[in-house]
Amino acid sequence: MRLSRYFLPVLKEDPKEAQIVSHRLMLRAGMIKQQAAGIYSWLPLGFKVLRRIEAIVHEEQQRVGHIPLLMPTLQSADLWRESGRYDDYGEEMLRIRDRHKRDLLYGPTNEEMITDIFRGHVNSYKDLPLTLYHVQWKFRDEMRPRFGVMRGREFLMKDGYNFDLTREDALHAYNRHLVSYLRTYERMGLQAIPMRADGGPIGGDYTHEFLVLAETGESEVFYDSAITDLTFGDREIDHDSHAACQAVLEEFTSRYARTDETHDEAIFAQVPEERRRSARGIEVGQIFYFGTKYSEPMGATVVGPDGSRVPVHMGSHGIGVSRLLGAIIEASHDDKGIIWPEGVTPFHVGIVNLKQGDPSTDSACEAIYRDLKARGLDPLYDDRDERAGAKFATMDLIGLPWRITVGPRGLARNKVELTSRRTGEAEEIAAQDAITRLAGVYAPILGQPVSAA
Amino acid sequence: MRLSRYFLPVLKEDPKEAQIVSHRLMLRAGMIKQQAAGIYSWLPLGFKVLRRIEAIVHEEQQRVGHIPLLMPTLQSADLWRESGRYDDYGEEMLRIRDRHKRDLLYGPTNEEMITDIFRGHVNSYKDLPLTLYHVQWKFRDEMRPRFGVMRGREFLMKDGYNFDLTREDALHAYNRHLVSYLRTYERMGLQAIPMRADGGPIGGDYTHEFLVLAETGESEVFYDSAITDLTFGDREIDHDSHAACQAVLEEFTSRYARTDETHDEAIFAQVPEERRRSARGIEVGQIFYFGTKYSEPMGATVVGPDGSRVPVHMGSHGIGVSRLLGAIIEASHDDKGIIWPEGVTPFHVGIVNLKQGDPSTDSACEAIYRDLKARGLDPLYDDRDERAGAKFATMDLIGLPWRITVGPRGLARNKVELTSRRTGEAEEIAAQDAITRLAGVYAPILGQPVSAA
């Protein structure tokens, strides 16, 4: 993309309404615009990151065999009366009446609807196991929406639901979700720690939240610092193997790590003192096993091997897709702006032309731009007639991980400058070498397989 | 995908509620499930086609330089009070009140919001031309939703908005949209004819609708049959050239083609009688130029070259993304089921194993499945323990354009059968030749460049 033809409305000044850094930086970098309390437009740069995150979520879900579908944003109130949650849910549920005076609601989650889909179409244990998921906009009418996309009212969530014959199979699905989530977050450059949590309105007492450590987190968390040494990496796991997934669960949950809802001082005291940590965390996902809580009242049963009908065991598993943008920025920024991890950056590299209009720098930039695109990379070329300082400030603010700077003095020696946003290190290098270097950096990211076997 | 692990709830019997063939086939093929009047879940197969169509729309928009963003589904009523449409819009607008008694609405379209984004961020004619678009769920509270996704209440639409300094520039944007739409629909296997239409609630008297001819169309249309000989093909057009886009507009709109809203018998009578046609059409898109209708009341102005502020000239341009599934099926089916055009098919090819459990057919199918995936194709392997007739019926119903049938007798001669869904022609051929043939068929589709220069 050429910046002169893009829509990147960066702000020069800090917006007053933003209380936390991610909200401030998303507004300043022209990523979002508030349209009503807790309701945002995703401007082009923000939308691009949102799509990258959504794509990672889809890829990792499909890698482990989960099947995408899409449920609507609006739901019939009758469905929620069946589960008993229509009256329980309280004021966070946005209730709507249509022109025929029928009660609808803007879905805050989809347990009822997916159970309805299941019971309408699945009849036999032979069709299990089954995990369906979608990535869809939700609405929760928060009393006090704030912190930008971190606590918005209209937000994008991935929610998935497993249907299994037995508790044991459903716990395997739970573990498989944990495995896939670990990998999902790592691809986004995040360390998200699974912590014992509370069921809340979804229900179930078997649940883990995934938390990213950050000073601005809404939750107080307590953990054994040894857990931060764990990484999932690019292990190849057989996702059908109960033992393999169980082993990952044990590895990542055997250390003490809890939110304040489930924190237990007595157990925490057994952690060696030098490893005891309390900190703030941002919740970016949660997995639940809740057995037959919805299948029983809603009649989601299958014929089992012995011919009798049994309610299925279920769980639900969510990733806060839109909130992840905030969480990533909270975890990765400096005083100049955002620092995107390579896995989610809106553009792979920025090109800064120090002397726009100069035939040699213009043609060098055009050639670099073209060659990067030919390698499958997505560059942002700042081709505006602006001074160098303004161009650098914009690139630093929007946080592209790499920058190629092209100026007449460097070109005289056949060199450009390749700069890392994270370290600030700059290197004089031939343009073709910079392109090859970047192609190498992004090869593992661009090469991610998209669908499961 | 292996069918044994997929969720494809096909129906054996025709659903009673479906009045038109696309609705019936989408229900029977397990693509959608109604959740409330005019509100559908997109089951996995339906969701897959929806995403393919959405991807084509994004690619073609970006090819001509339009910039994607995403506006929320819910909007503040205040914005619509500014344009005067809050009171005008009538009962089709779904009005909502939140917990703080603020008036919201579920967006039926986005002229007001995009104008608000524009006026908040753009100040100079130097930032024009600008076209922003999104693909987002809309809601129109139809009195009588029917015909499945063809006249739903919650529906997915691409809507784009151009901002230009002059009427002439805005008309170029209009023409550029026409060019991009012609190409978009052809990639989906559709002939969509631009016809003179009526402005309706969007406004403006300069507008064309794109109509697909089909017996079940809701509009009566009148046209010169010569127009159906036109195809856009894979022309390379300079989208910045006013003359090039104007020439395409003239080519595709100089023949008589109008909906009943603008039909004029006297002009129509001038078409040679043997070329005069009246038929039914399904509207799949519409483009509008409406000048300063929104920019003036809402104060969307820029500083022009002479230093004075002028309201921008705008247009809006929509494609009915979810409704396109219905339109494509109406235009492409037979009595056995759907016939997907290659550009939008959910899976590129089906593999039918005639003797599941037989080591030779199983291993041949596995090898074909693996090789197709290695070529970048997306096969659906029917690995269920079902009789051949049921497998064929499912493949015909869901409409994959190609089928590879693997049986012991053919394998004894090192052959499989490659069958075209459209023509029914079957050919005995070596498995590797079938794979090579399919890779060739899909090469132009998989090779579509994704982003603009």
XYZ file of N, CA and C in Angstrom, chain A residues 354-435:
246
model
N 13.298 9.217 1.969
C 13.759 10.443 2.637
C 13.669 11.665 1.734
N 13.582 11.452 0.433
C 13.569 12.594 -0.483
C 12.568 12.354 -1.599
N 11.297 12.415 -1.218
C 10.243 12.167 -2.200
C 10.386 13.141 -3.368
N 10.298 12.626 -4.572
C 10.412 13.484 -5.741
C 11.787 13.410 -6.371
N 12.730 12.878 -5.636
C 14.074 12.667 -6.194
C 14.034 11.402 -7.048
N 14.434 11.518 -8.321
C 14.272 10.346 -9.206
C 14.977 9.098 -8.684
N 16.153 9.248 -8.061
C 16.867 8.029 -7.654
C 16.211 7.397 -6.427
N 15.818 8.185 -5.428
C 15.167 7.568 -4.261
C 13.789 7.051 -4.648
N 13.065 7.791 -5.479
C 11.737 7.321 -5.905
C 11.837 5.971 -6.603
N 12.789 5.870 -7.535
C 12.813 4.614 -8.295
C 13.346 3.477 -7.426
N 14.264 3.777 -6.502
C 14.730 2.728 -5.584
C 13.574 2.246 -4.704
N 12.772 3.175 -4.194
C 11.642 2.793 -3.343
C 10.623 1.966 -4.122
N 10.339 2.401 -5.341
C 9.389 1.650 -6.156
C 9.870 0.217 -6.383
N 11.179 0.093 -6.642
C 11.726 -1.249 -6.897
C 11.646 -2.115 -5.637
N 11.967 -1.516 -4.492
C 11.884 -2.274 -3.234
C 10.443 -2.681 -2.955
N 9.531 -1.737 -3.160
C 8.103 -2.000 -2.937
C 7.639 -3.173 -3.799
N 8.010 -3.124 -5.080
C 7.593 -4.163 -6.018
C 8.201 -5.515 -5.641
N 9.486 -5.497 -5.281
C 10.162 -6.761 -4.962
C 9.614 -7.381 -3.673
N 9.297 -6.538 -2.692
C 8.716 -7.068 -1.453
C 7.375 -7.740 -1.748
N 6.576 -7.084 -2.571
C 5.280 -7.670 -2.913
C 5.454 -8.975 -3.695
N 6.452 -9.010 -4.555
C 6.700 -10.236 -5.326
C 7.092 -11.394 -4.407
N 7.662 -11.060 -3.241
C 8.006 -12.101 -2.262
C 6.824 -12.468 -1.365
N 5.666 -11.886 -1.643
C 4.497 -12.190 -0.815
C 4.388 -11.327 0.423
N 5.238 -10.325 0.541
C 5.182 -9.446 1.711
C 4.252 -8.269 1.441
N 3.813 -7.639 2.511
C 2.811 -6.581 2.440
C 3.438 -5.300 3.005
N 4.049 -4.487 2.140
C 4.747 -3.287 2.620
C 3.840 -2.056 2.627
N 4.171 -1.108 3.493
C 3.536 0.216 3.459
C 4.605 1.220 3.046
N 4.392 1.840 1.903
C 5.393 2.761 1.364
C 4.942 4.187 1.663
N 5.706 4.883 2.497
C 5.375 6.281 2.802
C 5.919 7.157 1.681
N 5.046 7.398 0.707
C 5.437 8.157 -0.499
C 4.922 9.595 -0.415
N 4.599 10.038 0.818
C 4.092 11.407 0.949
C 5.253 12.399 0.871
N 4.905 13.604 0.511
C 5.894 14.672 0.464
C 5.982 15.298 1.850
N 6.610 14.564 2.771
C 6.708 14.999 4.165
C 8.178 14.961 4.555
N 8.505 15.675 5.629
C 9.892 15.614 6.083
C 10.143 14.281 6.781
N 11.427 13.891 6.812
C 11.823 12.585 7.326
C 11.322 12.359 8.744
N 11.417 13.399 9.594
C 11.022 13.241 11.002
C 9.570 12.822 11.141
N 8.705 13.423 10.330
C 7.280 13.084 10.398
C 7.044 11.657 9.923
N 7.795 11.269 8.894
C 7.640 9.893 8.392
C 8.088 8.874 9.442
N 9.219 9.156 10.082
C 9.701 8.233 11.122
C 8.703 8.156 12.276
N 8.175 9.307 12.660
C 7.252 9.330 13.801
C 6.001 8.507 13.499
N 5.509 8.614 12.257
C 4.327 7.829 11.890
C 4.634 6.342 11.929
N 5.775 5.960 11.351
C 6.138 4.534 11.342
C 6.305 4.005 12.769
N 6.940 4.805 13.631
C 7.106 4.359 15.021
C 5.753 4.243 15.722
N 4.869 5.196 15.466
C 3.559 5.188 16.120
C 2.749 3.962 15.714
N 2.705 3.679 14.422
C 1.861 2.565 13.973
C 2.553 1.218 14.157
N 3.849 1.235 14.474
C 4.488 0.059 15.040
C 4.886 -1.069 14.115
N 5.122 -0.765 12.812
C 5.562 -1.852 11.932
C 6.908 -2.375 12.426
N 7.096 -3.691 12.454
C 8.305 -4.262 13.081
C 9.590 -3.902 12.355
N 9.508 -3.590 11.061
C 10.701 -3.305 10.269
C 10.492 -2.072 9.413
N 11.587 -1.358 9.198
C 11.532 -0.174 8.347
C 12.732 -0.180 7.416
N 12.488 0.099 6.155
C 13.581 0.309 5.197
C 13.597 1.795 4.871
N 14.738 2.434 5.127
C 14.854 3.864 4.875
C 15.751 4.083 3.662
N 15.244 4.871 2.733
C 15.947 5.075 1.457
C 16.253 6.559 1.295
N 17.547 6.877 1.235
C 17.953 8.268 1.059
C 19.049 8.388 0.026
N 19.270 9.602 -0.468
C 20.266 9.789 -1.545
C 21.677 9.413 -1.109
N 22.030 9.713 0.153
C 23.414 9.426 0.569
C 23.692 7.931 0.609
N 22.744 7.187 1.177
C 22.889 5.728 1.192
C 22.940 5.152 -0.209
N 22.029 5.632 -1.038
C 21.952 5.079 -2.403
C 23.244 5.273 -3.166
N 23.950 6.371 -2.873
C 25.235 6.629 -3.551
C 26.202 5.479 -3.261
N 26.032 4.829 -2.117
C 26.863 3.662 -1.783
C 26.099 2.347 -1.995
N 24.931 2.430 -2.722
C 24.084 1.246 -2.947
C 23.560 0.628 -1.661
N 23.251 1.491 -0.701
C 22.778 0.973 0.587
C 21.441 1.609 0.970
N 20.680 0.856 1.723
C 19.519 1.397 2.414
C 19.704 1.062 3.898
N 18.780 1.548 4.713
C 18.882 1.253 6.147
C 17.742 0.335 6.537
N 18.054 -0.745 7.214
C 17.027 -1.666 7.716
C 16.986 -1.533 9.228
N 15.836 -1.141 9.761
C 15.726 -0.829 11.190
C 14.674 -1.704 11.848
N 15.030 -2.238 13.003
C 14.083 -3.018 13.801
C 13.343 -2.080 14.739
N 12.016 -2.130 14.699
C 11.230 -1.272 15.595
C 11.448 -1.661 17.054
N 11.623 -2.956 17.315
C 11.713 -3.420 18.696
C 13.025 -3.007 19.359
N 14.135 -3.240 18.633
C 15.432 -2.960 19.245
C 15.950 -1.579 18.880
N 15.400 -1.006 17.803
C 15.931 0.262 17.320
C 17.218 0.107 16.542
N 17.733 -1.092 16.449
C 18.994 -1.290 15.727
C 18.819 -1.054 14.233
N 19.750 -0.317 13.656
C 19.705 -0.024 12.227
C 20.964 -0.568 11.576
N 20.812 -0.983 10.332
C 21.935 -1.588 9.629
C 21.970 -1.062 8.209
N 23.130 -0.645 7.747
C 23.272 -0.266 6.336
C 23.482 -1.527 5.525
N 22.743 -1.666 4.476
C 22.677 -2.956 3.795
C 22.182 -2.700 2.371
N 22.569 -3.563 1.439
C 22.043 -3.427 0.077
C 20.550 -3.731 0.076
N 19.815 -3.053 -0.793
C 18.361 -3.209 -0.799
C 17.964 -4.676 -0.963
N 18.636 -5.370 -1.885
C 18.264 -6.774 -2.118
C 18.517 -7.626 -0.881
N 19.551 -7.292 -0.117
C 19.817 -8.054 1.103
C 18.747 -7.788 2.156
N 18.265 -6.546 2.206
C 17.194 -6.224 3.159
C 15.945 -7.023 2.817
N 15.640 -7.098 1.525
C 14.444 -7.830 1.088
C 14.578 -9.311 1.423
